[in-house]
Amino acid sequence: MSEKIKQRIAELRELIREHDYRYYVLGEPTISDTDYDKLFAELKELEDTHPELITPDSPTQRVTDRPLEGFPQVRHAVPMMSIDNTYSPQELREFDQRITRQPGIKGCEYVVELKIDGLAISIRYSNGVFVQAATRGDGQVGDDVTANVRTIRSVPLVLRHRDHLPEVLEVRGEVYMPNKAFLELNRLREEAGEPIFANPRNAAAGSLKLLDPRITASRNLAFFAYAIGQTSRPIGKTHMEVLTRLREYGLPVNPHSELAKDIDQVIQICDKWQAKRHQLPYQIDGMVIKVNRLDYQDTLGATARAPRWCIAYKFPAERAKTVVRSIDVQVGKSGILTPVANLDPVRLAGTMVKRASLHNFEEIKRLDVRCGDTVLVEKAGEIIPQVVEVLQEFRPPDAKPFPVPTRCPECGHKVVKDEGGVYIRCSNPDCPAQLKERLRYFAGRDQMDIENLGPALIDQLVDSGMVKNIADIYYLKKEQLLSLERMAEKSATNILNAIEASKTRPLWRFIAALGIRHIGRQSAQILAEHFGDLDSIMKASQDELASVDQIGPAMAQSVYEFFRDPKNKATVRQLLAAGVRPQPALRPKARSGPLAGKTVVVTGSLKSFTRQGVLEALRTAGARPAESVSRKTDYLVVGAEPGSKLDKARALGIPILTEEQLVQMLGGKGG
Ligand SMILES: [Zn+2]
């Protein structure tokens, strides 16, 4: 083990932590994402070759790939209390009067903070190292969500200024899902036919209670610290000082916390944010007002459920009144008919709203919404517009109930009702509207990622009859494309090249692209990793599928049935016949075989491997690739023009392998 490598690892970890701090806490990154990724990749590579140097606080160790068994209970050393709510400036003044009436409290300053709409969490640091995270639970006892909170990139695994930190420091704050992450997550879920989350708070809560931390890591949660729980010594005399300390320790603290010298100023700040709340990249549902002086907080104490020195000011939900001009019926990729209301444009929560999903025909009936109706719209979780109420008194006398379609609006085929009775589907397997949606999905950037195959072109291809199923796109000829309106030679070439390039996408993309019900990107990855190749997935029994970790019975059934359907089987056959070759997923590391557990060093250049390729192949075979030859080396693989490593191995009597011998031990495959 060279001292140099050890040093470089320490240096890389320090650099990555510093850049995380600049990015998440200061909001002033000084490095590009690409350069950051390079540092990360270098660290990962060194740690892979020297697993004995991996420590749990390394930035590479945020995500465990071991599924959790559950969430054991944790008793909070200091209870996590709830906060009383107020809804008007008058109530805020009453709160202030209750405080300033106390003997010994003269003129009270407050800290006013944004009330982030997320989930309260307590994170325990021991000598500056992240050791445990727990949910609020009932305030006394919460759930241990350590493995999932570790995956949140803005939560430091190691605090800064470790020499000055209290030995024990419990940090309290809010885990939340930024708007962008929420919209993206729901988009993916919708495409996979999974239920969408009603708002970012539910999405954050759901993500923290997943048994697979890898999925939690993919949810892009974030964190703001706003208080401390147990601590081995005080870190400030006022709340504002505590916030400053937390920021110095490297914790993300919301930059909008403000000091108010009296309750009038508190109300001003609340009003300001009520108007500006939609400019934030995350959801807030009000403000939190805290007495600044900690000795005053002690004097005031708490009731059984909430502290007396702190109060929440909740914003009312914003609604807007508008008129439903018409109702469109859209056909999705699985044939589901979705009614969508076209509205008179209205300003709501910071944006113009013109359309609102009515979800399904049961919902139309429940709301009794009709064309011409005046309605109230609200944003679910402040993001997705939704009709919440019909104002009957404004209904035009001739407004008729919206008829439930009996035929598909796109192809005229009969519709069928789902078993549950909520959804109505077009029953035509060749419905052009469904095919267009399926093609859009297939070519989408999270599936086959065919850049030049956009929605307008898909419409043209389907309408012209050139494409009658997904596989047909791989049989398109240039002359055909050139016969389309406004198609130039160069774009036709680009389109064909993009389609060609998609033939060798990874297996998981191919599985996701098929649009199997309940199977999104994540579950497609799990299936690809578990089964390795397409054939094994297609042949798997329902039991085999259901036995895969994270694949539920509904998913298993859906995959099984999909590949038993003659039409789907024919499409897959056609895709393969066209030369589509989904790239098999790397199988998990081998635990047996001639190289399992062996330390292997490579020197010189190899004919059938790149440097990266041979390391990958060795790891897959369960071997530990190493940099330098030592007594612990099991094999030295020698390529052309070997270096001094060969001499050293000879001197130590280490077995030497040629490239051919290595290939044999790897199971006969080059790469
Ligand atoms: Zn149809």
XYZ file of C-alpha atoms and ligand atoms in Angstrom:
672
model
C 0.000 0.000 0.000
C 1.563 3.223 -1.037
C 1.388 6.171 1.322
C 0.743 8.308 -1.751
C -2.584 6.627 -2.497
C -3.699 6.976 1.087
C -2.849 10.654 0.932
C -4.648 11.183 -2.376
C -7.783 9.514 -1.009
C -7.778 11.823 2.020
C -7.192 14.801 -0.245
C -10.038 13.867 -2.602
C -12.468 13.387 0.278
C -11.543 16.772 1.677
C -11.965 18.423 -1.745
C -15.366 16.832 -2.326
C -16.566 17.886 1.138
C -15.373 21.412 0.516
C -17.201 21.569 -2.824
C -20.362 20.108 -1.244
C -20.171 22.846 1.403
C -19.775 25.564 -1.225
C -22.637 24.171 -3.255
C -25.195 23.219 -0.610
C -24.455 25.640 2.216
C -22.960 28.749 0.640
C -24.768 28.319 -2.676
C -21.557 29.426 -4.423
C -20.044 26.489 -6.287
C -16.478 27.069 -7.522
C -16.233 23.987 -9.716
C -18.211 22.677 -12.699
C -20.377 19.565 -12.343
C -18.067 17.723 -14.729
C -14.970 18.507 -12.679
C -16.790 17.526 -9.514
C -17.799 14.223 -11.102
C -14.170 13.655 -12.073
C -13.004 14.047 -8.471
C -15.736 11.704 -7.369
C -14.863 9.113 -10.021
C -11.184 9.242 -9.072
C -12.007 8.658 -5.412
C -14.386 5.832 -6.286
C -11.752 4.186 -8.435
C -9.050 4.405 -5.746
C -11.412 3.044 -3.117
C -12.463 0.206 -5.405
C -8.851 -0.842 -5.805
C -8.154 -0.344 -2.096
C -11.365 -1.354 -0.325
C -9.466 -1.570 2.967
C -9.217 2.238 2.911
C -12.972 2.841 2.676
C -14.444 4.541 5.752
C -18.152 5.128 6.384
C -17.725 8.908 6.280
C -16.311 8.862 2.733
C -18.496 10.807 0.269
C -18.763 7.608 -1.794
C -20.461 5.797 1.077
C -23.765 7.692 1.174
C -25.829 4.963 -0.372
C -25.909 1.385 0.847
C -27.107 -1.194 -1.654
C -28.315 -3.451 1.148
C -32.103 -3.281 1.456
C -33.368 -2.288 4.896
C -35.400 -4.656 7.009
C -37.458 -1.897 8.560
C -37.195 1.251 10.632
C -36.370 0.538 14.286
C -37.727 2.982 16.832
C -35.531 5.660 18.346
C -36.278 7.533 21.565
C -35.405 11.219 21.200
C -33.001 12.437 23.889
C -34.799 15.795 23.737
C -38.454 15.520 22.588
C -39.332 16.901 19.152
C -42.329 19.051 19.962
C -44.906 20.310 17.527
C -45.627 23.997 16.970
C -48.937 25.787 17.559
C -50.505 27.425 14.517
C -51.879 30.907 13.930
C -53.752 32.160 10.887
C -53.961 35.948 11.289
C -51.814 38.938 12.268
C -54.166 39.407 15.232
C -53.225 35.966 16.566
C -49.551 36.849 16.146
C -50.055 39.958 18.289
C -51.737 37.852 20.972
C -48.737 35.490 20.915
C -46.429 38.497 21.412
C -48.573 39.816 24.285
C -48.455 36.430 26.076
C -44.659 36.575 25.879
C -44.005 40.213 26.798
C -46.395 39.946 29.794
C -43.962 37.487 31.409
C -41.987 39.030 34.255
C -38.318 39.358 33.302
C -38.958 39.648 29.556
C -38.493 43.139 28.209
C -38.895 43.932 24.504
C -38.673 40.688 22.626
C -36.769 40.067 19.392
C -37.900 37.264 17.082
C -36.332 35.191 14.365
C -38.703 34.724 11.431
C -38.075 31.630 9.278
C -39.714 30.101 6.231
C -41.876 27.126 7.181
C -40.589 24.547 4.707
C -43.290 22.040 3.797
C -41.429 18.814 4.450
C -40.703 16.400 7.220
C -39.006 17.147 10.564
C -35.868 15.102 11.159
C -33.312 14.864 13.946
C -29.718 14.091 12.942
C -27.162 13.066 15.519
C -23.487 13.916 15.090
C -20.933 12.323 17.373
C -17.584 14.158 17.343
C -18.690 15.715 14.087
C -19.566 12.439 12.351
C -23.116 11.641 11.218
C -24.291 8.665 13.258
C -28.092 8.582 13.254
C -31.208 10.196 11.825
C -34.758 9.818 13.081
C -38.213 11.086 12.155
C -40.307 13.059 14.631
C -42.794 10.213 15.143
C -44.958 11.095 18.134
C -42.328 13.542 19.391
C -40.907 11.128 21.959
C -40.169 8.145 19.732
C -39.471 8.274 15.998
C -38.268 5.948 13.245
C -34.605 5.337 12.524
C -34.127 6.542 8.942
C -30.323 6.763 9.098
C -29.587 4.883 5.857
C -32.040 6.987 3.861
C -31.067 10.385 5.303
C -27.412 9.599 4.544
C -28.320 9.623 0.846
C -29.340 13.313 0.985
C -26.442 15.176 -0.574
C -26.922 18.394 1.388
C -26.645 16.530 4.716
C -22.929 16.485 5.609
C -21.557 13.125 6.720
C -18.764 14.998 8.504
C -19.069 18.470 10.015
C -16.510 21.251 9.578
C -14.370 22.619 12.417
C -14.305 19.271 14.158
C -11.925 20.588 16.843
C -14.471 23.114 18.090
C -17.605 20.998 17.917
C -19.574 19.727 20.899
C -19.017 15.974 21.266
C -22.713 15.322 20.803
C -24.757 17.546 18.542
C -28.291 16.758 17.491
C -29.363 18.858 14.535
C -33.039 19.354 13.812
C -34.387 20.404 10.485
C -36.652 19.718 7.566
C -36.182 17.139 4.810
C -38.026 18.349 1.726
C -38.365 17.718 -1.980
C -37.587 20.710 -4.219
C -40.303 21.554 -6.788
C -38.209 20.425 -9.724
C -37.505 17.020 -8.201
C -41.186 16.616 -7.324
C -42.420 17.343 -10.851
C -39.800 15.029 -12.341
C -40.679 12.217 -9.934
C -44.383 12.479 -10.710
C -43.663 12.586 -14.440
C -41.703 9.332 -14.173
C -44.383 7.726 -12.017
C -47.159 8.749 -14.336
C -45.292 7.291 -17.288
C -44.796 4.052 -15.405
C -48.489 3.896 -14.547
C -47.728 4.343 -10.845
C -49.833 6.586 -8.604
C -48.463 10.115 -8.420
C -47.760 11.978 -5.163
C -50.268 14.666 -4.180
C -47.612 17.148 -3.059
C -43.872 17.433 -2.345
C -44.367 16.773 1.374
C -46.009 13.393 0.736
C -43.326 12.584 -1.790
C -40.570 13.439 0.723
C -42.235 11.404 3.475
C -42.734 8.441 1.128
C -39.137 8.623 -0.049
C -37.738 8.514 3.493
C -39.684 5.365 4.293
C -38.433 3.256 1.391
C -36.650 0.024 2.202
C -34.185 0.533 -0.650
C -31.873 3.497 0.073
C -30.813 3.464 -3.598
C -34.303 4.587 -4.535
C -34.295 7.236 -1.815
C -30.990 8.492 -3.240
C -32.623 8.900 -6.652
C -35.388 11.103 -5.242
C -33.222 14.241 -4.885
C -34.334 15.155 -1.380
C -32.817 18.187 0.326
C -32.394 19.423 3.881
C -32.436 22.650 5.908
C -31.241 22.736 9.527
C -33.163 25.079 11.848
C -32.547 24.046 15.460
C -30.618 21.787 17.786
C -31.784 18.997 20.056
C -29.414 17.361 22.511
C -25.959 18.909 22.683
C -23.066 18.352 25.052
C -22.608 22.112 25.397
C -24.460 25.248 24.253
C -23.421 26.666 20.887
C -24.940 30.151 21.248
C -26.912 32.558 23.413
C -29.527 33.399 20.806
C -31.350 31.422 18.130
C -29.707 33.527 15.423
C -26.281 32.596 16.838
C -27.245 28.923 16.767
C -28.176 29.240 13.083
C -24.859 30.950 12.333
C -22.939 28.169 14.147
C -24.839 25.447 12.279
C -23.943 27.123 8.993
C -20.284 27.307 10.062
C -20.379 23.599 10.879
C -21.292 23.006 7.230
C -25.026 22.444 7.606
C -27.430 23.969 5.083
C -29.406 26.702 6.844
C -32.140 28.551 4.999
C -30.701 31.905 3.882
C -34.005 33.754 4.378
C -34.155 33.595 8.195
C -34.497 37.156 9.484
C -34.244 38.954 12.800
C -37.284 41.123 13.715
C -37.022 43.664 16.500
C -40.722 43.488 17.364
C -44.012 41.896 16.345
C -44.795 44.633 13.776
C -41.669 43.714 11.906
C -42.566 40.016 12.218
C -45.903 40.701 10.521
C -44.200 42.680 7.764
C -41.832 39.801 7.027
C -44.728 37.313 7.004
C -46.662 39.500 4.537
C -43.627 39.816 2.314
C -43.199 36.034 2.039
C -46.899 35.354 1.619
C -46.653 37.395 -1.592
C -43.257 36.042 -2.673
C -43.659 32.387 -1.728
C -44.061 31.164 -5.313
C -40.674 32.479 -6.329
C -38.996 29.893 -4.110
C -37.773 26.611 -5.644
C -39.483 24.661 -2.817
C -42.812 24.751 -1.038
C -43.488 26.722 2.134
C -46.831 26.685 3.909
C -46.199 29.583 6.254
C -43.606 31.144 8.549
C -42.158 30.109 11.905
C -41.578 32.772 14.535
C -39.146 32.044 17.382
C -38.061 34.100 20.409
C -34.424 34.954 19.698
C -32.916 34.893 23.205
C -32.389 31.345 24.471
C -32.662 32.440 28.139
C -36.110 33.861 27.316
C -36.997 30.558 25.664
C -36.064 28.784 28.918
C -38.153 31.205 30.987
C -41.169 30.665 28.741
C -40.895 26.859 28.667
C -43.476 24.665 26.998
C -46.970 23.282 27.322
C -47.465 19.525 27.063
C -47.367 19.636 23.270
C -45.632 22.783 22.084
C -43.078 25.358 23.205
C -44.462 28.750 24.300
C -41.622 30.658 22.589
C -42.402 29.578 19.077
C -45.404 29.777 16.753
C -46.273 29.031 13.139
C -48.089 31.488 10.905
C -49.907 29.501 8.225
C -50.682 30.908 4.798
C -54.162 30.289 3.417
C -54.321 27.954 0.375
C -54.597 30.036 -2.777
C -57.591 29.488 -5.028
C -58.732 31.215 -8.181
C -62.122 31.527 -9.836
C -62.394 30.809 -13.565
C -64.667 29.309 -16.232
C -64.455 25.870 -17.865
C -64.668 26.571 -21.614
C -64.444 23.012 -22.855
C -63.372 19.532 -21.832
C -60.910 17.521 -23.967
C -60.510 13.782 -23.746
C -56.928 12.567 -24.163
C -55.879 8.990 -24.907
C -52.817 7.708 -23.034
C -50.325 5.009 -24.034
C -52.271 2.265 -22.308
C -55.534 3.533 -23.794
C -56.794 5.333 -20.676
C -59.095 8.253 -21.489
C -58.322 11.333 -19.391
C -60.605 14.370 -19.339
C -58.838 17.735 -19.254
C -60.584 21.059 -18.624
C -59.698 24.069 -20.795
C -60.045 27.152 -18.599
C -60.212 30.865 -19.077
C -56.584 31.745 -18.271
C -56.263 32.767 -14.644
C -53.338 33.729 -12.448
C -52.815 31.253 -9.609
C -49.911 30.896 -7.191
C -47.476 32.665 -9.460
C -48.359 31.183 -12.861
C -51.073 31.434 -15.530
C -53.321 28.381 -15.462
C -55.135 27.395 -18.673
C -55.745 23.695 -18.230
C -56.506 21.396 -15.339
C -56.642 17.615 -15.329
C -59.988 16.209 -14.208
C -58.269 12.821 -13.677
C -61.163 10.508 -14.685
C -64.883 10.417 -15.370
C -65.756 9.450 -11.798
C -64.132 12.696 -10.718
C -66.193 14.683 -13.267
C -69.325 13.072 -11.851
C -68.264 13.727 -8.251
C -67.576 17.398 -8.931
C -70.436 17.601 -11.443
C -68.339 19.884 -13.590
C -69.874 20.974 -16.905
C -68.758 23.101 -19.831
C -69.534 26.741 -18.996
C -69.286 26.192 -15.244
C -67.534 28.669 -13.013
C -65.089 26.740 -10.845
C -62.456 27.207 -8.168
C -58.996 25.930 -9.021
C -56.245 25.235 -6.544
C -52.728 23.930 -7.003
C -52.221 20.531 -5.422
C -49.110 20.987 -3.335
C -49.122 24.426 -4.960
C -47.880 22.934 -8.231
C -50.448 20.972 -10.240
C -53.658 22.879 -10.999
C -56.823 21.096 -10.040
C -60.554 21.904 -10.107
C -61.730 21.719 -6.489
C -65.250 23.088 -6.556
C -68.054 24.067 -8.943
C -69.900 27.279 -8.070
C -73.429 26.113 -8.872
C -74.915 29.604 -8.631
C -73.028 30.695 -11.780
C -74.059 27.681 -13.911
C -75.557 28.626 -17.301
C -79.128 27.270 -17.605
C -78.281 25.143 -20.659
C -75.200 23.440 -19.187
C -75.490 19.675 -19.537
C -73.573 16.968 -17.659
C -70.444 15.913 -19.553
C -71.218 12.602 -21.252
C -69.021 9.614 -20.415
C -67.539 8.569 -23.764
C -68.609 5.216 -25.163
C -66.137 5.447 -28.055
C -62.495 6.485 -28.318
C -62.316 10.132 -29.427
C -59.306 9.315 -31.635
C -60.187 6.050 -33.375
C -63.912 5.615 -32.701
C -63.397 2.149 -31.239
C -65.541 0.982 -28.283
C -64.255 1.770 -24.794
C -64.123 -0.590 -21.797
C -64.222 0.139 -18.091
C -61.347 -1.024 -15.893
C -62.001 -3.605 -13.205
C -61.806 -0.981 -10.501
C -64.385 1.002 -12.450
C -62.486 4.292 -12.338
C -60.659 4.280 -15.668
C -62.082 4.002 -19.145
C -59.866 2.631 -21.911
C -59.966 2.485 -25.673
C -60.091 -1.237 -26.465
C -58.519 -0.942 -29.918
C -55.030 -2.469 -29.815
C -54.181 -0.586 -33.019
C -55.503 2.789 -31.818
C -53.244 5.403 -33.460
C -53.498 7.732 -30.450
C -52.186 4.989 -28.155
C -49.456 4.087 -30.602
C -48.310 7.719 -30.769
C -48.135 7.889 -26.974
C -46.285 4.575 -26.795
C -43.788 5.717 -29.431
C -43.217 9.015 -27.647
C -42.572 7.090 -24.480
C -40.344 4.530 -26.218
C -38.171 7.268 -27.753
C -38.196 9.397 -24.577
C -34.981 10.426 -22.900
C -35.486 8.137 -19.912
C -36.086 5.152 -22.179
C -34.448 4.570 -25.583
C -33.408 8.204 -25.812
C -33.849 8.665 -29.566
C -33.156 12.351 -29.824
C -34.468 13.121 -33.294
C -37.706 11.194 -32.972
C -39.904 13.960 -31.580
C -43.701 14.171 -31.148
C -44.344 15.971 -34.461
C -42.428 13.372 -36.468
C -44.176 10.548 -34.610
C -47.550 12.047 -35.581
C -46.446 12.166 -39.212
C -45.132 8.606 -39.174
C -48.287 7.177 -37.624
C -50.719 9.283 -39.675
C -48.978 8.338 -42.915
C -49.230 4.659 -42.012
C -45.451 4.130 -42.220
C -45.329 3.040 -38.589
C -47.954 0.628 -37.318
C -46.110 -0.610 -34.237
C -43.009 0.299 -32.230
C -40.701 -2.057 -34.136
C -41.545 -0.395 -37.462
C -39.300 2.576 -36.709
C -36.272 0.296 -37.074
C -37.373 -0.610 -40.612
C -37.775 2.966 -41.876
C -36.033 3.768 -45.159
C -34.595 7.109 -46.140
C -36.866 7.395 -49.194
C -39.886 6.961 -46.923
C -38.745 9.763 -44.630
C -38.006 12.019 -47.601
C -41.581 11.574 -48.791
C -42.804 13.288 -45.599
C -43.655 16.957 -45.655
C -40.816 19.366 -44.837
C -38.213 16.604 -44.554
C -34.711 17.465 -45.763
C -31.980 15.002 -46.672
C -29.874 15.972 -43.687
C -32.632 15.588 -41.090
C -33.598 12.223 -42.568
C -29.998 11.051 -42.126
C -29.895 12.356 -38.567
C -33.128 10.582 -37.708
C -31.925 7.266 -39.120
C -28.601 7.626 -37.296
C -30.344 8.336 -33.995
C -32.599 5.307 -34.458
C -29.571 3.158 -35.349
C -27.659 4.353 -32.273
C -30.536 3.347 -30.004
C -30.175 -0.312 -30.993
C -27.536 -0.942 -28.344
C -29.026 0.868 -25.368
C -28.636 -0.839 -21.974
C -31.148 -3.556 -21.229
C -32.929 -1.551 -18.532
C -33.718 1.237 -20.993
C -35.182 -1.301 -23.391
C -37.349 -2.859 -20.661
C -38.501 0.563 -19.477
C -39.236 1.626 -23.073
C -41.665 -1.238 -23.679
C -44.153 0.587 -21.463
C -45.063 -2.427 -19.336
C -47.633 -1.405 -16.772
C -46.148 -0.633 -13.304
C -42.606 -0.908 -14.691
C -40.788 2.418 -14.616
C -37.141 3.226 -14.930
C -36.257 2.077 -11.418
C -37.973 -1.304 -11.580
C -36.580 -1.860 -15.079
C -33.081 -1.345 -13.649
C -33.755 -3.833 -10.881
C -35.041 -6.438 -13.359
C -32.107 -5.903 -15.721
C -29.600 -6.222 -12.887
C -31.237 -9.315 -11.482
C -31.810 -11.282 -14.682
C -28.884 -9.974 -16.716
C -30.387 -10.458 -20.173
C -33.669 -10.023 -22.018
C -34.247 -13.700 -22.630
C -34.155 -14.530 -18.911
C -36.678 -11.790 -18.134
C -39.007 -12.976 -20.880
C -38.822 -16.581 -19.697
C -39.127 -15.877 -15.954
C -42.158 -17.299 -14.180
C -44.426 -15.064 -12.169
C -42.962 -16.507 -8.948
C -39.398 -15.886 -10.086
C -40.287 -12.298 -10.927
C -42.070 -11.722 -7.631
C -39.125 -13.133 -5.675
C -36.906 -10.288 -6.914
C -36.279 -7.740 -4.211
C -38.408 -4.587 -4.747
C -40.576 -6.217 -7.422
C -44.087 -6.459 -6.026
C -46.750 -8.985 -7.074
C -48.557 -6.462 -9.320
C -45.313 -5.701 -11.172
C -44.460 -9.407 -11.480
C -47.876 -10.196 -12.909
C -47.690 -7.297 -15.319
C -44.251 -8.311 -16.672
C -45.283 -11.959 -16.911
C -48.464 -11.167 -18.812
C -46.756 -8.660 -21.085
C -44.325 -11.254 -22.435
C -47.069 -13.895 -22.819
C -49.150 -11.619 -25.044
C -48.725 -12.789 -28.659
C -48.722 -9.241 -30.000
C -46.019 -8.081 -27.600
C -43.985 -11.202 -28.319
C -44.217 -10.456 -32.036
C -43.095 -6.839 -31.466
C -40.068 -7.945 -29.427
C -39.193 -10.534 -32.115
C -39.406 -7.823 -34.775
C -37.232 -5.473 -32.718
C -34.570 -8.152 -32.325
C -34.810 -9.074 -35.998
C -34.169 -5.418 -36.863
C -30.882 -5.645 -34.973
C -31.925 -4.144 -31.647
C -29.478 -5.577 -29.093
C -30.202 -4.429 -25.539
C -26.872 -4.509 -23.706
C -26.930 -6.984 -20.839
C -26.561 -5.567 -17.373
C -23.416 -6.396 -15.465
C -24.210 -9.190 -13.142
C -23.528 -8.599 -9.474
C -20.007 -9.543 -8.413
C -19.263 -13.238 -8.583
C -18.717 -14.921 -5.248
C -17.127 -18.012 -6.731
C -14.873 -18.766 -9.672
C -11.105 -18.798 -10.066
C -10.683 -15.037 -9.504
C -13.187 -14.485 -6.681
C -11.517 -12.800 -3.732
C -8.106 -12.662 -5.469
C -5.937 -9.566 -5.563
C -4.847 -8.997 -9.141
C -2.392 -6.484 -10.609
C -2.249 -5.690 -14.320
C 0.861 -4.410 -16.090
C 1.487 -3.542 -19.735
C -1.162 -3.047 -22.384
C -3.690 -5.724 -23.249
C -5.034 -6.569 -26.703
C -8.708 -7.103 -25.944
C -9.232 -4.823 -22.958
C -8.978 -1.138 -22.276
C -7.499 -0.210 -18.898
C -10.990 0.555 -17.566
C -12.421 -2.551 -19.200
C -10.030 -4.975 -17.542
C -10.647 -3.440 -14.082
C -14.385 -3.751 -14.659
C -14.043 -7.370 -15.802
C -11.898 -8.251 -12.792
C -14.357 -6.694 -10.382
C -17.262 -8.495 -12.024
C -15.380 -11.764 -11.568
C -15.109 -10.933 -7.872
C -11.405 -10.050 -7.950
C -9.801 -7.037 -6.272
C -7.704 -5.125 -8.790
C -4.697 -3.446 -7.151
C -2.146 -0.848 -8.228
C 1.116 -2.313 -7.077
C 2.648 -5.733 -6.549
C 3.167 -6.876 -2.964
C 3.279 -10.138 -1.042
C -0.531 -9.976 -0.942
C -0.847 -10.038 -4.730
C -2.353 -13.304 -5.999
C -1.751 -12.818 -9.733
C 0.090 -10.441 -12.024
C -1.469 -10.148 -15.486
C 1.181 -9.246 -18.047
C 0.449 -7.470 -21.330
C 2.751 -5.978 -23.932
C 5.659 -3.873 -22.639
C 5.290 -4.679 -18.951
C 6.906 -2.351 -16.419
C 8.932 -2.962 -13.283
C 5.955 -4.726 -11.737
C 6.954 -7.875 -13.617
C 10.435 -7.896 -12.048
C 8.988 -7.381 -8.617
C 6.420 -10.170 -9.071
C 9.174 -12.532 -10.241
C 11.298 -11.621 -7.242
C 8.382 -12.327 -4.881
C 7.390 -15.517 -6.696
C 3.891 -14.279 -7.599
C 2.036 -16.349 -10.237
C 2.022 -14.611 -13.624
C -0.864 -14.764 -16.106
C -0.851 -14.006 -19.813
C -3.815 -12.169 -21.309
C -5.066 -15.471 -22.806
C -4.957 -17.137 -19.388
C -6.818 -14.210 -17.866
C -9.535 -14.390 -20.526
C -9.934 -18.093 -19.777
C -10.266 -17.449 -16.065
C -12.809 -14.731 -16.740
C -14.922 -17.293 -18.525
C -13.701 -16.864 -22.065
C -14.919 -13.359 -22.746
C -12.819 -10.396 -23.788
C -14.217 -6.910 -23.450
Zn -58.610 4.633 -29.730
